[in-house]
Coordinates of C-alpha atoms in Angstrom, one line a residue:
X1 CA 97.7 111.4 117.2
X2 CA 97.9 109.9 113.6
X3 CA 101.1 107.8 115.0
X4 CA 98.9 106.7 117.9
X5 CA 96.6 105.5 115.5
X6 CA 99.3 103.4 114.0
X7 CA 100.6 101.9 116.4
X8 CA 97.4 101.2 117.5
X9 CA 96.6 98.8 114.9
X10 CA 100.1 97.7 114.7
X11 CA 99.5 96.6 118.4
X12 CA 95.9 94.3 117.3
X13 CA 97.6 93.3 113.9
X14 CA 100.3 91.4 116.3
X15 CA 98.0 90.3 118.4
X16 CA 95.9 88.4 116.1
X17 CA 99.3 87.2 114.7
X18 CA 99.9 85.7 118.3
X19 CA 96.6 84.4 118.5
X20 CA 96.9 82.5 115.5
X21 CA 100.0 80.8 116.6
X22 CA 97.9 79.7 120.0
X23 CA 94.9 78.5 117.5
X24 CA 97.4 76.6 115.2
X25 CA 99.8 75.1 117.5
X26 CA 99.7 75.4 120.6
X27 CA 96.1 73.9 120.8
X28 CA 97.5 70.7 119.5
X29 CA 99.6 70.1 122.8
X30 CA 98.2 68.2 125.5
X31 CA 97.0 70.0 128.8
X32 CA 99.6 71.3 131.5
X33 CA 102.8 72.4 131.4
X34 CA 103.8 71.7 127.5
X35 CA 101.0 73.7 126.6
X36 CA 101.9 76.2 129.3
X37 CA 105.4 76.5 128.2
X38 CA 104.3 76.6 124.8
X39 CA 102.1 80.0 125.6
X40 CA 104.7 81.5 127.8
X41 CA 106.2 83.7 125.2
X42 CA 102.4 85.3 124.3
X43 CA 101.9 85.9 127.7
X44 CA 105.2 88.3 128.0
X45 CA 104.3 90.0 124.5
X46 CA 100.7 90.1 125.3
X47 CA 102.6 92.2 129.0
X48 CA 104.5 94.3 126.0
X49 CA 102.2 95.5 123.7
X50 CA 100.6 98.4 125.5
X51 CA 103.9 99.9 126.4
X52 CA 104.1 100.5 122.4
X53 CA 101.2 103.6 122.4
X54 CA 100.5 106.1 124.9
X55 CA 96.8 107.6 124.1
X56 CA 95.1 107.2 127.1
X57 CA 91.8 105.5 125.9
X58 CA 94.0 103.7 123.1
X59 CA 96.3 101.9 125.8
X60 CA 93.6 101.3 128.8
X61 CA 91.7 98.7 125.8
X62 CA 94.7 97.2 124.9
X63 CA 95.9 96.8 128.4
X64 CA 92.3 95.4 129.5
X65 CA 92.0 93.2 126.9
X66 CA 95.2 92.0 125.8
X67 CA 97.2 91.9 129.3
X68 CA 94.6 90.9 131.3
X69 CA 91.3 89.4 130.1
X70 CA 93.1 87.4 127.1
X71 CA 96.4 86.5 129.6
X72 CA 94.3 84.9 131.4
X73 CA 91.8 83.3 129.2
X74 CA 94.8 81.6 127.4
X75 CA 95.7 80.6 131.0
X76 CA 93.0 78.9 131.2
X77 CA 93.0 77.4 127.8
X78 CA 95.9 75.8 129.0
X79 CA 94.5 73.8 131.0
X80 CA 91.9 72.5 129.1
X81 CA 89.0 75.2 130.5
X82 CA 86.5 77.8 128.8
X83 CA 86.0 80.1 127.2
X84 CA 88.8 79.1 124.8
X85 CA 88.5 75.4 125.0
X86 CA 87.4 73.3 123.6
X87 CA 88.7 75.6 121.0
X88 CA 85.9 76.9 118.0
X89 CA 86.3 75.5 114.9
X90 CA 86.1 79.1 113.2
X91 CA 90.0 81.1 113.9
X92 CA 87.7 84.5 113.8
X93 CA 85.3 82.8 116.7
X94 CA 88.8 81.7 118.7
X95 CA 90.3 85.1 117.9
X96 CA 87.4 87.0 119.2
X97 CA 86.7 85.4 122.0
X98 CA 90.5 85.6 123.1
X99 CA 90.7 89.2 122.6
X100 CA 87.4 90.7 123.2
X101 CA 85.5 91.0 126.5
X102 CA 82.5 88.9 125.6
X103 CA 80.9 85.5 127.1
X104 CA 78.4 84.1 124.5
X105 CA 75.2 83.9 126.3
X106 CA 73.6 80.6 127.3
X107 CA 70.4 79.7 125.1
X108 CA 67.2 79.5 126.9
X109 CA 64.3 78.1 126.0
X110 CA 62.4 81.4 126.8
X111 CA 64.0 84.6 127.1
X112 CA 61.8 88.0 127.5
X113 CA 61.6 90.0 124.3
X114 CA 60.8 93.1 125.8
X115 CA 64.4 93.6 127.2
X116 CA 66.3 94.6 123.9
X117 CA 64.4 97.7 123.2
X118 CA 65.1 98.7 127.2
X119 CA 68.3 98.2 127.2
X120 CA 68.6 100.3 123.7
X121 CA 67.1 103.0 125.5
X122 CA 69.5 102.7 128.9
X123 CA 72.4 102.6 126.1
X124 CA 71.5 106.0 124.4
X125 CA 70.7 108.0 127.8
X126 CA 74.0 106.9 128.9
X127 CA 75.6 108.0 126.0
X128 CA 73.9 111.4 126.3
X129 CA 74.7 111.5 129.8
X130 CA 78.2 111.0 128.5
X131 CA 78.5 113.6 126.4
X132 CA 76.6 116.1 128.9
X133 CA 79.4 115.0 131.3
X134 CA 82.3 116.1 129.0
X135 CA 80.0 119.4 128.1
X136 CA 80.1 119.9 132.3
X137 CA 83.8 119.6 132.3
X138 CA 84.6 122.5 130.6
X139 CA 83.4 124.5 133.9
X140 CA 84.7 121.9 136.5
X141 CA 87.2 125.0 138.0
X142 CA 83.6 126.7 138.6
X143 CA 82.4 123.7 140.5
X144 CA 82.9 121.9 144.1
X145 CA 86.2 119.4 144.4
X146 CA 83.3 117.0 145.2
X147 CA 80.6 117.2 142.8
X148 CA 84.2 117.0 140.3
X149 CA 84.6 113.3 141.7
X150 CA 81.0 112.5 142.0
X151 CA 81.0 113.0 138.0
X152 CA 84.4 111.4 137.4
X153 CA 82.5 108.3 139.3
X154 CA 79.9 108.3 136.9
X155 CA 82.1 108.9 134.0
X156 CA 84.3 106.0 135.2
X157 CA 81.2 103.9 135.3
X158 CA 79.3 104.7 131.9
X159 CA 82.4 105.2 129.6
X160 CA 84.2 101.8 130.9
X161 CA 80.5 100.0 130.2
X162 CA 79.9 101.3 126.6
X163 CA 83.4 100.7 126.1
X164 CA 82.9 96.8 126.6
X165 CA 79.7 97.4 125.0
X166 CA 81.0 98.4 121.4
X167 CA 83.9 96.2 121.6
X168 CA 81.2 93.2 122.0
X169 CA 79.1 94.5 118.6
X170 CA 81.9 92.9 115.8
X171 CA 82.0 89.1 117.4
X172 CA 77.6 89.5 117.5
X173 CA 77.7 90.9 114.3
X174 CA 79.9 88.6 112.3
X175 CA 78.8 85.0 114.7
X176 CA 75.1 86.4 115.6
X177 CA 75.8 84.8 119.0
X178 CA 73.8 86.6 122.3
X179 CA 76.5 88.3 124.1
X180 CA 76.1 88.2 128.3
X181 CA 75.7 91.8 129.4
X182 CA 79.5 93.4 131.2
X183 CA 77.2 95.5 133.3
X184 CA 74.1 94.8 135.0
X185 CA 73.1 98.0 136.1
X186 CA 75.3 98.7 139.4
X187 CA 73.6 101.6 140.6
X188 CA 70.9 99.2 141.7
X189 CA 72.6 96.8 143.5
X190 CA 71.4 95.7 147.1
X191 CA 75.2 94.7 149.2
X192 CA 78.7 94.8 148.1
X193 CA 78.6 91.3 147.5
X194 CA 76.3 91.9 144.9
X195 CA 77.7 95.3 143.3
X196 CA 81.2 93.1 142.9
X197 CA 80.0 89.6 142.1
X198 CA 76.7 90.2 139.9
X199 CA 76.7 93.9 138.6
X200 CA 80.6 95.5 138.1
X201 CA 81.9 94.4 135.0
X202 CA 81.2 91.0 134.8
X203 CA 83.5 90.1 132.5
X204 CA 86.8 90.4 134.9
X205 CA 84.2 88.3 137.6
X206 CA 83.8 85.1 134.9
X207 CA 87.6 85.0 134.4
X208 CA 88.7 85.6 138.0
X209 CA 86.1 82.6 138.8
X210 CA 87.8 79.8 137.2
X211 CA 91.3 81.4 137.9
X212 CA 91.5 82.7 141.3
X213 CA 88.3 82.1 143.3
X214 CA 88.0 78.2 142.5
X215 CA 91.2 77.3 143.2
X216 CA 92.1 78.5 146.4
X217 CA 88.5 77.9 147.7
X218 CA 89.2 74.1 146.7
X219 CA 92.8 74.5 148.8
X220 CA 90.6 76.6 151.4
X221 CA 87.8 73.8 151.6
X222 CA 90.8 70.7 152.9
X223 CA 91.8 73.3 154.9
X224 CA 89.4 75.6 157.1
X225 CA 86.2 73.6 156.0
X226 CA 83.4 74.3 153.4
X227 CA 81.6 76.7 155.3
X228 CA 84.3 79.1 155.7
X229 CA 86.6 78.2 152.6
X230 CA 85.3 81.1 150.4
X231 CA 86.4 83.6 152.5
X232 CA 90.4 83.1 151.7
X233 CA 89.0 83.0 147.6
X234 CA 87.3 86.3 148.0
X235 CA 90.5 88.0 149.6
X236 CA 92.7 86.4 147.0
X237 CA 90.2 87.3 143.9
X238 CA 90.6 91.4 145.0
X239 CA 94.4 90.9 145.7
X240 CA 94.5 89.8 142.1
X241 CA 92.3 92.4 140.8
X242 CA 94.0 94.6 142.7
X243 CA 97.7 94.4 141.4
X244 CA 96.1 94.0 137.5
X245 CA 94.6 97.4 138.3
X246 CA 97.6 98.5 139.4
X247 CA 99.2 97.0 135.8
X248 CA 97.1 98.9 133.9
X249 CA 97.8 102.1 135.7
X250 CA 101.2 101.9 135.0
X251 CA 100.3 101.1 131.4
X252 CA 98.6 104.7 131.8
X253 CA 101.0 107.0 133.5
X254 CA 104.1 105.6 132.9
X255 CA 105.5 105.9 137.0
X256 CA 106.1 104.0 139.5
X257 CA 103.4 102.2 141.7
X258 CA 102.1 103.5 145.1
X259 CA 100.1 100.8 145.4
X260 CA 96.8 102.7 146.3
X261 CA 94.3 101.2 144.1
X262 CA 95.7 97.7 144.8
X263 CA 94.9 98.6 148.5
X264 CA 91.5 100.1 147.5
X265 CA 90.6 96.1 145.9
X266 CA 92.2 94.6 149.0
X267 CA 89.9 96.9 151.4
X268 CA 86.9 95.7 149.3
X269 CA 87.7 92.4 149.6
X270 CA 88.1 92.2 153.6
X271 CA 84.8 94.2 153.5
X272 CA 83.3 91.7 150.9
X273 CA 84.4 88.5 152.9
X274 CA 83.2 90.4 156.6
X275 CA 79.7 90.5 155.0
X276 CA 79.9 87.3 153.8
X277 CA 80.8 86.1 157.7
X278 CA 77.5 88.8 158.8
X279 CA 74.9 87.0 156.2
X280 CA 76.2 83.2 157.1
X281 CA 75.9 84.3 161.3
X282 CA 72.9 87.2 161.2
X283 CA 69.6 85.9 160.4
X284 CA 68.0 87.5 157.4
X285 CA 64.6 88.8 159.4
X286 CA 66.9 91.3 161.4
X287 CA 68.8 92.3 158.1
X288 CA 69.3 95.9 156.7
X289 CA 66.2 96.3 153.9
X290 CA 67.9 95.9 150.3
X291 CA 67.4 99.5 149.4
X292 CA 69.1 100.6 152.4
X293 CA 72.6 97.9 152.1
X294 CA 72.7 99.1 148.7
X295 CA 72.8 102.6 149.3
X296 CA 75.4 102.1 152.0
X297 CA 77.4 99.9 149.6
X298 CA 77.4 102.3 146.9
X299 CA 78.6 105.1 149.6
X300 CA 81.3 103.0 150.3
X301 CA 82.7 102.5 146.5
X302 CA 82.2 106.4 146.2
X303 CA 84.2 107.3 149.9
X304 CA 86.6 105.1 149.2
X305 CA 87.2 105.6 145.3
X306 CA 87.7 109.0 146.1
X307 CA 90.4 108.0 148.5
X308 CA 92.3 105.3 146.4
X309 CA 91.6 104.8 143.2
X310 CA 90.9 108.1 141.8
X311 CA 94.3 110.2 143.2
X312 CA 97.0 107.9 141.1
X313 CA 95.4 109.2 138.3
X314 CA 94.8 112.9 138.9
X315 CA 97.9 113.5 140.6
X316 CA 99.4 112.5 136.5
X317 CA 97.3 114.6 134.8
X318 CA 95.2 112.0 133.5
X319 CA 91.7 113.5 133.7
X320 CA 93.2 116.5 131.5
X321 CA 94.2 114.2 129.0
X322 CA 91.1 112.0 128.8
X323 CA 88.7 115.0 128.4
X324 CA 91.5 116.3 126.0
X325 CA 91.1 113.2 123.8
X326 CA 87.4 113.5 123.8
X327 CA 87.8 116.9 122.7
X328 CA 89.7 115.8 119.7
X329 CA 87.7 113.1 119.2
X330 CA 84.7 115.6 119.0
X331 CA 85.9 117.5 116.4
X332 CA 87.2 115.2 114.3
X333 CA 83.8 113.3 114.2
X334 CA 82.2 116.6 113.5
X335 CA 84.9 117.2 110.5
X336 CA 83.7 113.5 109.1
X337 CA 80.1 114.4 109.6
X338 CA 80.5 118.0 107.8
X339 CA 82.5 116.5 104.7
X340 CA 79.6 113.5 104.7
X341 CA 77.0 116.4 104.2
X342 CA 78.6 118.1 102.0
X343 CA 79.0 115.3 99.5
X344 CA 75.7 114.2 99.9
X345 CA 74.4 117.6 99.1
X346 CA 76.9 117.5 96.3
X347 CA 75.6 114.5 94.5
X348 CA 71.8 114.9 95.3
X349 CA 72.6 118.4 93.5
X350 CA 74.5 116.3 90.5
X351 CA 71.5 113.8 90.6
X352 CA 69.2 116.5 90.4
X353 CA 70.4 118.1 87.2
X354 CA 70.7 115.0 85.8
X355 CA 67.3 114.1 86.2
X356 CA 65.7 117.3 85.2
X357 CA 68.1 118.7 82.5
X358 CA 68.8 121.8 84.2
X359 CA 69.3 123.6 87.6
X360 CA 67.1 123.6 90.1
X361 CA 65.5 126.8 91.1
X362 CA 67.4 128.7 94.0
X363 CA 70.4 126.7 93.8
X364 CA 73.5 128.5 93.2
X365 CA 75.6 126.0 90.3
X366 CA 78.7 125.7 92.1
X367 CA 80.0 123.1 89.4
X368 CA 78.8 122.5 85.8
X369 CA 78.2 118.9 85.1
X370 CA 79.6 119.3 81.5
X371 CA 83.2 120.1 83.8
X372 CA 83.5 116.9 85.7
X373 CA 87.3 118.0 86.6
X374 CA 85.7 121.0 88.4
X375 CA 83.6 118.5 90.5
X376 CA 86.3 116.2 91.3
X377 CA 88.1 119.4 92.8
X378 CA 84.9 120.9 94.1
X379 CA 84.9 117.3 96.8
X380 CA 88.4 118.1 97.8
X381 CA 89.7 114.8 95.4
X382 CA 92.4 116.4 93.7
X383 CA 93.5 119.7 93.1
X384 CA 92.8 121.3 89.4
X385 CA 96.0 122.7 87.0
X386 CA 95.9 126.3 86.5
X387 CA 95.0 125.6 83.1
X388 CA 92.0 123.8 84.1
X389 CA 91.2 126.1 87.0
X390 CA 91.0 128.4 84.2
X391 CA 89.3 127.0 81.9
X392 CA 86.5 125.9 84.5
X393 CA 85.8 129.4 85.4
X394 CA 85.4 130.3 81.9
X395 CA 82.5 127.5 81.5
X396 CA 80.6 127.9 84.6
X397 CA 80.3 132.3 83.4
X398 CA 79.0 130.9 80.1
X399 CA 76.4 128.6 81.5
X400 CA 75.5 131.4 84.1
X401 CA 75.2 133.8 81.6
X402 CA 72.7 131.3 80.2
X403 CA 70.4 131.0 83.3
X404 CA 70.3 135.0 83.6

């Protein structure tokens, strides 16, 4: 694990590297193809660099955000377009918003105040339902196939948003820019339409805007018309989403493709574009109600998750291995926490009998302050000589035998 973690930031330290060339020099070519030819080469290592580790939550970040959302953000930036260009006169600002899945937020001159403290609260229940989740897994062989998959839906959902979440706090924290929400609250979406295009992870919907949809609904407009030219975008915008997923899993597990999640986004899309044709032809007074559209379109991610884009990664052992990194996460957190208490109780003790001169009543003196070497070792800093050791032991018995 401890190599993971190096390679990890091996992986980010040659990243920024490569974004600093694109900030540097490739920025001072014109538009187009020199520009393009110029970013080639970060586009391949960008592909590279999540081959390097193997940690399942370690490599789905760097995949996400290094060979997709910053490939094609540079894309972009190679023609001139945001989020990149024109390019931020800060290399930390250009950095973070090539690497990071954020979109600053547009200023408006009123904005609702009560909405921070809501969302805090929607943050911490779904971390709590998180960590209940993981606590449920260690009884899943006790528990229905289904209700298994129902909770690996919500997991996908929850983790993947506070994910993107976290990664968002350094760029607010160090520009105090207003970050647009990844997620707006899917579960309470009213069509397909909307689950995809307003509330799934919004930051893969801005950059498949400008790179996919736009373009081929321009082609699409000369030839099929305006009123039917987004239909060809919407296919082609899942077909794309669809083989980057299918990246990423082999970024994950390491086989070959089968291609179902790629089918899964291609399904989506035909289904997405055949509601599209039902709103432009059905008139909205004989529509489905909202609550009702959205509970069949939330069925349908669930049916057909369960059918595509969940087996590729069980049948490799991947839901083993994520709840197995939690699990190490977990107690490694808890090891942090316990040596954090520890010296804090440590030094309020040494601050203590400072202050008052002598030992506080119903403490045991595990270290006397005229010792220091004893508690250097006491924190786990160093360990003492035998000498020392000795020596320590014979002045802690003498200022016992004092407080007898």
């Amino acid at each position: 694990m401890e190599i993971e973690h190096y390679s990890f930031i091996k992986v980010w330290i040659l990243a920024i590297i490569s974004l600093c060339y694109c900030y540097y020099i490739s920025s001072k070519l014109p538009e187009g193809i020199f520009k393009l030819f110029s970013l080639t080469p970060i586009f391949i290592f960008f592909l590279y660099l999540p081959l390097t580790i193997s940690t399942f939550h370690l490599v789905g970040i760097s995949a996400f955000f290094l060979s997709w959302l910053a490939n094609f953000k540079l894309l972009l930036f190679c023609f001139d377009q945001p989020p990149l260009s024109p390019p931020p006169s800060n290399l930390f600002h250009f950095i973070s918003l090539a690497s990071l899945p954020i979109k600053p937020k547009q200023k408006t001159p009123s904005q609702n105040k009560s909405k921070p403290p809501q969302r805090s609260i929607l943050f911490a229940i779904k971390v709590l339902l998180l960590a209940l989740l993981y606590h449920c897994y260690s009884y899943k062989q006790n528990l229905h196939k289904n209700v298994v998959l129902a909770m690996y839906c919500v997991h996908t959902y929850i983790e993947l948003e506070l994910t993107l979440a976290l990664a968002a706090i350094p760029a607010r924290a160090m520009f105090g820019f207003e970050i647009e929400p990844q997620f707006n609250e899917p579960y309470l979406t009213t069509s397909l339409q909307d689950f995809w295009g307003r509330r799934w992870n919004l930051m893969v919907t801005s950059i498949l805007r400008p790179t996919v949809y736009y373009p081929i609904r321009l082609i699409s407009t000369r030839l099929l018309g305006s009123r039917w030219a987004s239909l060809p975008a919407i296919i082609s915008v899942f077909v794309v989403s669809g083989l980057m997923h299918e990246l990423i899993y082999y970024y994950l597990t390491r086989v070959a493709p089968t291609w179902e999640v790629t089918w899964f986004f291609i399904l989506h899309g035909v289904a997405v574009a055949a509601e599209v044709v039902v709103k432009k032809v059905v008139p909205e007074k004989v529509r489905l109600n909202p609550v009702v559209s959205g509970a069949l379109a939330l069925g349908f991610v669930a049916v057909t998750a369960v059918w595509l884009f969940f087996p590729q990664l069980l049948r490799n052992g991947l839901d083993e291995k994520t709840i197995g990194e939690y699990c190490k996460l977990m107690d490694l957190l808890k090891g942090l926490l316990g040596m954090c208490l520890r010296s804090m109780r440590s030094f309020l003790f040494l601050g203590l009998t400072f202050w008052t001169g002598s030992v506080p009543a119903g403490h045991v003196f595990r270290w006397p302050v005229e010792h220091p070497t004893l508690f250097v070792s006491s924190l786990g800093v160093c360990e003492l000589s035998p000498r020392a050791r000795f020596s320590s032991k014979v002045h802690k018995l003498a200022l016992l035998s004092t407080l007898e």
